[in-house]
mmCIF file of C-alpha atoms in Angstrom:
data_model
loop_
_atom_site.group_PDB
_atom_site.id
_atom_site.type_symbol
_atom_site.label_atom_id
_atom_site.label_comp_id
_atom_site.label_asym_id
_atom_site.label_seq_id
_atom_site.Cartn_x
_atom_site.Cartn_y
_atom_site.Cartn_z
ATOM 1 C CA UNK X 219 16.852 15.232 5.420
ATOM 2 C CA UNK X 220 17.056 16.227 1.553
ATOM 3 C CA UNK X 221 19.701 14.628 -0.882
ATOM 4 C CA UNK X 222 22.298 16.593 -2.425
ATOM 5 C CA UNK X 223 22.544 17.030 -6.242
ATOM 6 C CA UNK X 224 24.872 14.421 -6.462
ATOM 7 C CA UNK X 225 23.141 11.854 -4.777
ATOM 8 C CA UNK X 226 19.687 12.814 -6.331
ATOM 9 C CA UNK X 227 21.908 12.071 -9.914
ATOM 10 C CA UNK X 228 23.009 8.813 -8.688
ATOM 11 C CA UNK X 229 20.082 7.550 -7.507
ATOM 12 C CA UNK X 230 18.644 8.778 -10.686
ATOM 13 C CA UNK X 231 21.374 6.588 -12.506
ATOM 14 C CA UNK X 232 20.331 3.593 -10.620
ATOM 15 C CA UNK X 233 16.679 3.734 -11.244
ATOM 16 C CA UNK X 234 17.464 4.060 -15.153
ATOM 17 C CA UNK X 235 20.128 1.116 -14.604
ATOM 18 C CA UNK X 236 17.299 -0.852 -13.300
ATOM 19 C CA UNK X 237 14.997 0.086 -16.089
ATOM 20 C CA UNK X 238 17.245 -1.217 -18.661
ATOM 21 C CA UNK X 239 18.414 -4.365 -16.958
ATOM 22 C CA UNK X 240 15.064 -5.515 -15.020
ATOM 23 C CA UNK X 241 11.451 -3.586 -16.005
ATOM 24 C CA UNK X 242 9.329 -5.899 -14.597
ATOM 25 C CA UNK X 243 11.289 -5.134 -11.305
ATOM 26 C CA UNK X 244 11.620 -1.456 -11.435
ATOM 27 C CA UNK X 245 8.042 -1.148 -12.261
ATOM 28 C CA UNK X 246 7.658 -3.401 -8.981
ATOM 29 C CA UNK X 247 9.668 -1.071 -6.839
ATOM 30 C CA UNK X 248 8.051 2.231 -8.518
ATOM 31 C CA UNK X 249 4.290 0.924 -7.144
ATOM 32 C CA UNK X 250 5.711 -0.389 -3.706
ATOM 33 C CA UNK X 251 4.333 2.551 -1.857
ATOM 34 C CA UNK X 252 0.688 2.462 -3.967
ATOM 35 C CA UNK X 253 0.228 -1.001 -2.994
ATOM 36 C CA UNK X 254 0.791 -0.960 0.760
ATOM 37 C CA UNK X 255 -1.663 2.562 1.079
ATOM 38 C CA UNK X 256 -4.522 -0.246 -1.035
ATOM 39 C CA UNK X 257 -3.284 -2.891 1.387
ATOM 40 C CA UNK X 258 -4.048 -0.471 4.344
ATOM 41 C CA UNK X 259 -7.386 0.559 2.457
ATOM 42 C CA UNK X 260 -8.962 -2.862 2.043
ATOM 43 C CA UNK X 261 -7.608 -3.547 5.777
ATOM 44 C CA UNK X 262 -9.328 -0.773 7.076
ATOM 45 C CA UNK X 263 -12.899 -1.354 4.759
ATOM 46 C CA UNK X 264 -12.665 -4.999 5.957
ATOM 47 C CA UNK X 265 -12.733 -3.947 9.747
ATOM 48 C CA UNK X 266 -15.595 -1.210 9.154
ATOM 49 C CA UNK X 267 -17.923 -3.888 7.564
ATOM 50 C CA UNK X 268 -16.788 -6.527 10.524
ATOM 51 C CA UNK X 269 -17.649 -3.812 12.529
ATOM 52 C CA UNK X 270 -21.093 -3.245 11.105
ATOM 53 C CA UNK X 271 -22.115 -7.185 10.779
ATOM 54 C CA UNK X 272 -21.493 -7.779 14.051
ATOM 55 C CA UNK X 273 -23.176 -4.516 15.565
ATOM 56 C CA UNK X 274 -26.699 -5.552 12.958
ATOM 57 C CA UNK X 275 -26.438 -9.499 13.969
ATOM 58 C CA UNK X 276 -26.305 -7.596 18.301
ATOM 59 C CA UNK X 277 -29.132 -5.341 17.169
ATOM 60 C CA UNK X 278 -31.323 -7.984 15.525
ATOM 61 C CA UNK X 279 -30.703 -10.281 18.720
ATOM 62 C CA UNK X 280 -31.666 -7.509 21.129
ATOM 63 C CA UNK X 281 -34.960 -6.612 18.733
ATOM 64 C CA UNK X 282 -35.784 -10.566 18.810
ATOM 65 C CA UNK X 283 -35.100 -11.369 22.692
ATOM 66 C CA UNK X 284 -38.676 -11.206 24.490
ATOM 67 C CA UNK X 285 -38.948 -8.913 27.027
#
């Protein structure tokens, strides 16, 4: 659902509003969506390498277990 002009302008308005009054906020709020895709980044890395210990530590028991 797109915005209309007039509500593109105000939210515009707003955002330079909260410029003026609060930068350290408004730069905040302008890297909300960057930091959740690094949050779901190092989320995803962490389970890989989780992944990956745990499949080496069952391959090096298996290799070690006499037959």
């Amino acid at each position: 659902m797109a915005l209309s002009m007039e509500e593109e302008r105000i939210l515009t308005e707003i955002a330079s509003q909260l410029g003026q009054e609060d930068p350290r906020l408004a730069d905040r709020l302008s890297n909300f969506g960057r930091l959740r895709r690094r949050r779901r980044i190092r989320a995803a890395v962490a389970i890989v390498v989780a992944v990956l210990v745990i499949a080496s530590l069952l391959a090096a028991a298996l290799v070690t277990v006499p037959v």
